[in-house]
Coordinates of C-alpha atoms and ligand atoms in Angstrom, one line a residue:
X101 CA -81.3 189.7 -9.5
X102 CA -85.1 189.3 -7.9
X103 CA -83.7 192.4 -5.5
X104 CA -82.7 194.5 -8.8
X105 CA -86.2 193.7 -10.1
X106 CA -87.8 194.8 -7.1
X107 CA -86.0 198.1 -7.3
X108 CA -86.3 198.8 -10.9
X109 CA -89.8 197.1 -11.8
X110 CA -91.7 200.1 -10.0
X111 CA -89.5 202.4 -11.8
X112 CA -89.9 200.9 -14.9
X113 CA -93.8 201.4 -14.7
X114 CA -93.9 204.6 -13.5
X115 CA -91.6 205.6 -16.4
X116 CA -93.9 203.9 -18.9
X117 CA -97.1 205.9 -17.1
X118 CA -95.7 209.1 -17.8
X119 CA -94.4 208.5 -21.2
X120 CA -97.9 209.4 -22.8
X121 CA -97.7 212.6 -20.7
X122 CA -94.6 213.5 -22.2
X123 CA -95.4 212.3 -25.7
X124 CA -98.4 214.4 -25.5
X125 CA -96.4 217.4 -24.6
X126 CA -96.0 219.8 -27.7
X127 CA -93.2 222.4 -28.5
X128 CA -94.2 225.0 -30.9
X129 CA -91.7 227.8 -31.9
X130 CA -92.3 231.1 -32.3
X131 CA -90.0 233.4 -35.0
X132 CA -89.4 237.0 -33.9
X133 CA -86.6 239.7 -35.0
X134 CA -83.1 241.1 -33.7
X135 CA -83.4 240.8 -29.8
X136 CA -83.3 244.7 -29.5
X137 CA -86.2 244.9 -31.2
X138 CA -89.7 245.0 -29.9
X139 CA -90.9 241.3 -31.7
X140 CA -88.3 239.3 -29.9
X141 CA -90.2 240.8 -25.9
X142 CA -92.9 240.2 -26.8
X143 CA -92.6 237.0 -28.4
X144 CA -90.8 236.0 -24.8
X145 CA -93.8 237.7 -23.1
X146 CA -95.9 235.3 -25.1
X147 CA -94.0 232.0 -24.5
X148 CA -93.3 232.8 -20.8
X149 CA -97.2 233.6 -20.2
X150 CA -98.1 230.4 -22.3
X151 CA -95.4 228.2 -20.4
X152 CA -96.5 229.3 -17.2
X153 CA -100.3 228.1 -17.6
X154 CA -100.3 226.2 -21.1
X155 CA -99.1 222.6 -18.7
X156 CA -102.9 221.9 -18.5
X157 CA -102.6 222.1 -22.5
X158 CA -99.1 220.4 -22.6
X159 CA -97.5 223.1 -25.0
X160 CA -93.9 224.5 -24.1
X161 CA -92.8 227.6 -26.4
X162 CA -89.8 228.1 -27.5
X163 CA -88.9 231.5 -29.0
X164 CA -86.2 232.6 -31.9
X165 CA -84.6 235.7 -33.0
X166 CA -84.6 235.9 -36.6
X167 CA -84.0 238.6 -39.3
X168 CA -88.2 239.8 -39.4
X169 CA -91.2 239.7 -40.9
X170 CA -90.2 238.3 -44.3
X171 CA -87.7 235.2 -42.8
X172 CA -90.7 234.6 -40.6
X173 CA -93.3 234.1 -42.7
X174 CA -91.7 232.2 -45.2
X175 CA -89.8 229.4 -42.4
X176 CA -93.8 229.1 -40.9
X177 CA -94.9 228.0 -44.4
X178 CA -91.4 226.0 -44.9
X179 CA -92.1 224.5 -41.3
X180 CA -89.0 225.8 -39.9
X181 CA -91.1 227.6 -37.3
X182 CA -94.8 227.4 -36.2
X183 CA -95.9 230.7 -35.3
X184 CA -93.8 234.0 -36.2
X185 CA -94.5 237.4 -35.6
X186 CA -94.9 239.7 -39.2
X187 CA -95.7 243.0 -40.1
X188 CA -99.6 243.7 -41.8
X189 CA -98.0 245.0 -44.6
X190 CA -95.7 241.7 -45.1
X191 CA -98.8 239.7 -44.6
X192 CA -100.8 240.8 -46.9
X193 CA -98.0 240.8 -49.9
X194 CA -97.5 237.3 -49.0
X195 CA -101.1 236.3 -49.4
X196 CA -101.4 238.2 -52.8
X197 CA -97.9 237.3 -54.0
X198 CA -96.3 241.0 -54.1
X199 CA -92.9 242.4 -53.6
X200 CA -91.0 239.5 -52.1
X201 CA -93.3 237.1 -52.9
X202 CA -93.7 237.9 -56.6
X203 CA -92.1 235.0 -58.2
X204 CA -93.3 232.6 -55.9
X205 CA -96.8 233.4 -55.8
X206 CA -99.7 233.7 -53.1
X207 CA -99.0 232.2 -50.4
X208 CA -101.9 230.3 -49.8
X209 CA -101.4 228.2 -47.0
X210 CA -100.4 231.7 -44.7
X211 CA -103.0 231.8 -41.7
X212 CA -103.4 234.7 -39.5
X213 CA -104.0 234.4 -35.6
X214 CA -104.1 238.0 -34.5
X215 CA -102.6 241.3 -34.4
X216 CA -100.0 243.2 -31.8
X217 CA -98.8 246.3 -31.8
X218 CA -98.7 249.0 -34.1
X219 CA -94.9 249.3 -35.6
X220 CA -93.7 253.4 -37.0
X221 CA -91.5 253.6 -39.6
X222 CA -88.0 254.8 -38.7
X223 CA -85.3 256.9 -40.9
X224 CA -82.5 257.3 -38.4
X225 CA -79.8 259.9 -39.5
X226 CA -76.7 261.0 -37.4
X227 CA -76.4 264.5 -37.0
X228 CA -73.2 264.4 -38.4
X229 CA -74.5 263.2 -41.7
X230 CA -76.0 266.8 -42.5
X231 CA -79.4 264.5 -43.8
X232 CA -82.3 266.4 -42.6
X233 CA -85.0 264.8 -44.8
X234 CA -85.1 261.7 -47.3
X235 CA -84.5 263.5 -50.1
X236 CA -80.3 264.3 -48.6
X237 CA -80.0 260.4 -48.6
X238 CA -79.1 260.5 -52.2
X239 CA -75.4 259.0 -52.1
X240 CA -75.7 258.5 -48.4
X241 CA -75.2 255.2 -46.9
X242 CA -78.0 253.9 -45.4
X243 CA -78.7 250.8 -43.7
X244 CA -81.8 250.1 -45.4
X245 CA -82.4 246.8 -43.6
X246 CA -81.4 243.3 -43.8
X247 CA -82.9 241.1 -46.4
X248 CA -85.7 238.7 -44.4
X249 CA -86.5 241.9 -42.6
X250 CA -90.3 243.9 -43.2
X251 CA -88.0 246.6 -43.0
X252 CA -86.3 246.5 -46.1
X253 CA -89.3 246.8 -48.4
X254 CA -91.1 249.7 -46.6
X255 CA -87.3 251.6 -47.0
X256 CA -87.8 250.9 -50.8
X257 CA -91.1 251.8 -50.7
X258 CA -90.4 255.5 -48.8
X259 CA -87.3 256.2 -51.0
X260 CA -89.4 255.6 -54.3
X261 CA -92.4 258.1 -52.9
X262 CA -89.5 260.3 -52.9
X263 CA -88.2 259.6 -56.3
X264 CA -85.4 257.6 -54.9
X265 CA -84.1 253.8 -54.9
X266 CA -81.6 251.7 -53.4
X267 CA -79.4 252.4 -56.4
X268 CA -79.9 256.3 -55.3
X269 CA -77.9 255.9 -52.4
X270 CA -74.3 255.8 -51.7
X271 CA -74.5 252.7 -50.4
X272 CA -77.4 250.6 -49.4
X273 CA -76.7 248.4 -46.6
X274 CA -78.2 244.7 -45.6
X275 CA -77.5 244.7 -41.6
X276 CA -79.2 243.3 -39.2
X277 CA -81.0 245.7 -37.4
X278 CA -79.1 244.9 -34.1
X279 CA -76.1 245.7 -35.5
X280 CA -77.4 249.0 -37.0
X281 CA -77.4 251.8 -33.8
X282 CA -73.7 251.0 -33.3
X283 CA -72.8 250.8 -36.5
X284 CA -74.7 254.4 -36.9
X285 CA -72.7 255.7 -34.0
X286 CA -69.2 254.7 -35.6
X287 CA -69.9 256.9 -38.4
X288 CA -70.0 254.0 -40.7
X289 CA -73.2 254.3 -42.3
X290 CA -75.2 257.5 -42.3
X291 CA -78.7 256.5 -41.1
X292 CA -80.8 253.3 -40.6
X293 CA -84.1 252.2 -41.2
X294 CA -86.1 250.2 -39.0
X295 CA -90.0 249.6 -38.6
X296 CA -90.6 248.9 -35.1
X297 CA -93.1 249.3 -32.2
X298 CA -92.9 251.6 -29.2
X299 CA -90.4 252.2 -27.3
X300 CA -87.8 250.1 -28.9
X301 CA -84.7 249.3 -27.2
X302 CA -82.4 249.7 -30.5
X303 CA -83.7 253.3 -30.9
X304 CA -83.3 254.1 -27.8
X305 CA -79.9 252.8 -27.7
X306 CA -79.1 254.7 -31.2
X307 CA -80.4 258.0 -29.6
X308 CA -78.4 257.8 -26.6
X309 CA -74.5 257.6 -28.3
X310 CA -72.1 260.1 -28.3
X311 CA -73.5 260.9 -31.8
X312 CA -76.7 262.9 -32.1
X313 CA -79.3 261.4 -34.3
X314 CA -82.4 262.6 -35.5
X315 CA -85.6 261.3 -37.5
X316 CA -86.7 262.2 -40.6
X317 CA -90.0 263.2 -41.1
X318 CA -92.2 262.0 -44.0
X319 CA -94.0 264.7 -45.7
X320 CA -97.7 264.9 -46.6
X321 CA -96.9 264.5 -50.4
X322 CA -94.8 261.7 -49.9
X323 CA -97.4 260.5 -47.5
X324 CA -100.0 260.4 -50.0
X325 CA -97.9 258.8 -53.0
X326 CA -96.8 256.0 -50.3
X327 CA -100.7 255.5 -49.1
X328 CA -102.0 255.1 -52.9
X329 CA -102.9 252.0 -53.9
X330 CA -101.0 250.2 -50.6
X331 CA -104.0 249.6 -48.4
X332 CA -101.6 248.6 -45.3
X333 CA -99.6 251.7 -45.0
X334 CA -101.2 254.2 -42.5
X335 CA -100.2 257.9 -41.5
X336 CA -98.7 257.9 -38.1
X337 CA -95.7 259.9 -35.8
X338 CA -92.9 259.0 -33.5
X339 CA -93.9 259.5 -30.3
X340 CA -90.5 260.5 -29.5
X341 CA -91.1 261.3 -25.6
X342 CA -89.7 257.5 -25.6
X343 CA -86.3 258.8 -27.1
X344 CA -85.5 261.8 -25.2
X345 CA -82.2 262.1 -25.9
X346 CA -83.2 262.4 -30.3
X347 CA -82.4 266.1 -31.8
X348 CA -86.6 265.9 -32.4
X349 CA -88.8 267.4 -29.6
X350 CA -91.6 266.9 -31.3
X351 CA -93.7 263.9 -32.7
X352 CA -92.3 262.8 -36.3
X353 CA -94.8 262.2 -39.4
X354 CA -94.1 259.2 -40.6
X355 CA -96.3 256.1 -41.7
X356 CA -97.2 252.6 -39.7
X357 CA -98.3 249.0 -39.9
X358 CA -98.9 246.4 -37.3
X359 CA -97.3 243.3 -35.6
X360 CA -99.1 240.5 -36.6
X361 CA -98.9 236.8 -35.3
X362 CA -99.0 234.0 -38.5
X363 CA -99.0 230.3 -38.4
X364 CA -99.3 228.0 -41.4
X365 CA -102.8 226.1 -42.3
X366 CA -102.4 222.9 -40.8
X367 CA -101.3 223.6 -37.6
X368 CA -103.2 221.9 -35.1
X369 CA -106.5 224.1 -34.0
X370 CA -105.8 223.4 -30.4
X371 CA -102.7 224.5 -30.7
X372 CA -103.6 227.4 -32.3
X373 CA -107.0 227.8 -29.6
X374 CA -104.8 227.9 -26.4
X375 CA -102.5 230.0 -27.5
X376 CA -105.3 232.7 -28.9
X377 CA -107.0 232.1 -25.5
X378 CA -104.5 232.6 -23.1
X379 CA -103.3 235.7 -25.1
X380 CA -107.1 237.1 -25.0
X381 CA -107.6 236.1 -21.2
X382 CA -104.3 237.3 -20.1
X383 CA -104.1 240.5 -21.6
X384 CA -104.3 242.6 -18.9
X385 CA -100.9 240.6 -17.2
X386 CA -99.0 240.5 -21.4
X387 CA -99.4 244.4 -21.5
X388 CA -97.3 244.6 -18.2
X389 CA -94.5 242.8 -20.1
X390 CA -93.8 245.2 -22.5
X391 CA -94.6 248.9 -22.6
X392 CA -95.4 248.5 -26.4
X393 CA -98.4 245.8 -25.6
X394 CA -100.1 248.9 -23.7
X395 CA -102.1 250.1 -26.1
X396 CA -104.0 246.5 -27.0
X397 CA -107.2 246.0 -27.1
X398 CA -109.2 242.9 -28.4
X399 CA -111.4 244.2 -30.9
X400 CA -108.6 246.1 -32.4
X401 CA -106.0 242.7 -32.5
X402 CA -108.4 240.8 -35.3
X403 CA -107.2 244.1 -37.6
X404 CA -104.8 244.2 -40.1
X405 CA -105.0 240.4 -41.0
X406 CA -105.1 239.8 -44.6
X407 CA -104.8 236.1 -44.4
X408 CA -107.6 233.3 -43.6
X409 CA -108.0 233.6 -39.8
X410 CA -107.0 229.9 -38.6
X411 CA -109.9 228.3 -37.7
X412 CA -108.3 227.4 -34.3
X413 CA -108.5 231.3 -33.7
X414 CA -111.6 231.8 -35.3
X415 CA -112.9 229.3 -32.3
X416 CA -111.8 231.4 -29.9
X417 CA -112.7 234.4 -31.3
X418 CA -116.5 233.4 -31.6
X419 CA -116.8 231.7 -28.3
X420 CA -115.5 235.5 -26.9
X421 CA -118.0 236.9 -28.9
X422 CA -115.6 238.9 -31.0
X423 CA -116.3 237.6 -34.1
Ligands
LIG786 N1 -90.8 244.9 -38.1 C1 -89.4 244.5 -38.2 C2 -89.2 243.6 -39.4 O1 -89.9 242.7 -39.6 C3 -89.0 243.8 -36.9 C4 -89.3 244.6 -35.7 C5 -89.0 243.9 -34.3 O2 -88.2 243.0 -34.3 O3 -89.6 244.4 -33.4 O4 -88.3 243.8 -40.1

């Protein structure tokens, strides 16, 4: 018995030493989209940068792919999730309790953290469809996105600047946008929406099937009608050297928002601080991680935030001497 002791006593105690090391180790989750997408990288990017240095903090991400923007920001406020990737325009109808949002209200407890990359909107038509512009998706069927997905509204919103609707179309489909490049390629819908940052692997793998595709272009009329009165929307093209294989050879007009990272109010502000600061002070290492982090610069990542900055960001933000 006393040799048992002997053994296990020192074990015992170094086992009790460390348990307030472990209990003060903190998992936060992060909500992204369909893993072809460009939220679901960089959300890894994120949690493998933070993992890698975030010990001396004790925070361990964990990442999730999810349906989008919509799913995100509402399991962050349901605390399903603590951080989630959303577009501007998603953010900012959540704060003033618009589109999906309108019978539940403003969402007042949404906090911003910062922005990513800018996201293009996407018609994807096969070639074998005949669609050339929106107006030939009348009685198409169209995968207009999945509900949960930013996606989905912005394809409402382009159809109606075009005098159009869900109920216009053939058939408006809810897939997840994973599922939408093959189901494109079987000939089983005719084109698919997706708002998405640069390059995306879903688009590249719906431009390199056996069936040509090609994006429709947005045009300046349509443009306007979409811009008025929605402050989030801005004009923008495809930059489709990224998808050589598409019928386009030139840049597409079309319209664009931003990634944006959200928490909840609540979440702990030095939670919320490390992860701002390692994003901020690792930049130059996160933009190596995913060609569509290339473009970011600091100044330009406290844009397109419509809710309260968390004051855990904020922190950061002033101490850089960004804010
Ligand atoms: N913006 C898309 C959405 O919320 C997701 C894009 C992505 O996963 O990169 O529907």
């Amino acid at each position: 018995m006393r040799k048992i002791l002997k053994v296990l006593l020192p074990l015992l105690l170094i086992t009790l030493a460390a348990a307030p090391a472990l209990a003060a180790k903190r998992f936060v989750t992060i909500g992204t989209g369909g893993v072809t997408g460009v939220y679901y990288p960089v959300g890894k990017a994120i949690a493998k940068m933070v993992n890698a240095q975030g010990k001396q903090y004790g925070l361990r991400v964990t990442v999730e792919s999810t349906g989008g923007s919509v799913f995100n920001i509402n399991a962050v406020l349901g605390g399903d999730l603590d951080f989630g990737v959303a577009q501007s325009d998603r953010q900012y109808e959540a704060v003033h309790g618009l589109a999906e949002w309108k019978t539940k209200g403003k969402q007042g407890k949404l906090r911003s953290v910062f922005s990513l990359h800018p996201e293009t909107f996407f018609m994807v038509a096969s070639q074998n469809s005949g669609i050339k512009g929106y107006a030939d998706l009348q009685g198409k069927a169209v995968a207009v996105g999945n509900p949960g997905s930013g996606t989905r509204q912005n394809s409402k919103d382009i159809l109606a600047a075009y005098g159009l609707s869900l109920e216009s179309l053939g058939r408006a489909e809810g897939l997840k946008a994973s599922e939408s490049a093959k189901v494109l390629q079987d000939g089983r819908v005719d084109a698919f929406a997706y708002t998405v940052g640069n390059p995306a692997g879903l688009i590249k793998e719906a431009t390199s099937g056996r069936v040509k595709v090609r994006f429709l272009p947005t045009t300046d009329d349509a443009l306007a009608k979409l811009l008025k009165n929605r402050p989030y929307y801005v004009k923008a093209s495809i930059p489709v050297h990224f998808y050589e294989q598409a019928l386009d050879k030139k840049d597409v007009p079309t319209f664009a928002v931003k990634a944006t990272f959200v928490t909840r109010a609540g979440m702990p502000d030095e939670v919320v601080y490390a992860i701002t600061k390692m994003v901020f002070t690792n930049l130059a290492a996160l933009k190596k991680l995913h060609p569509a982090l290339e473009v970011l610069k600091p100044r330009d990542m406290l844009q397109g935030l419509s809710a309260p900055l968390h004051p855990g960001a904020l922190k950061y933000f002033k101490e850089a001497g960004l804010k």
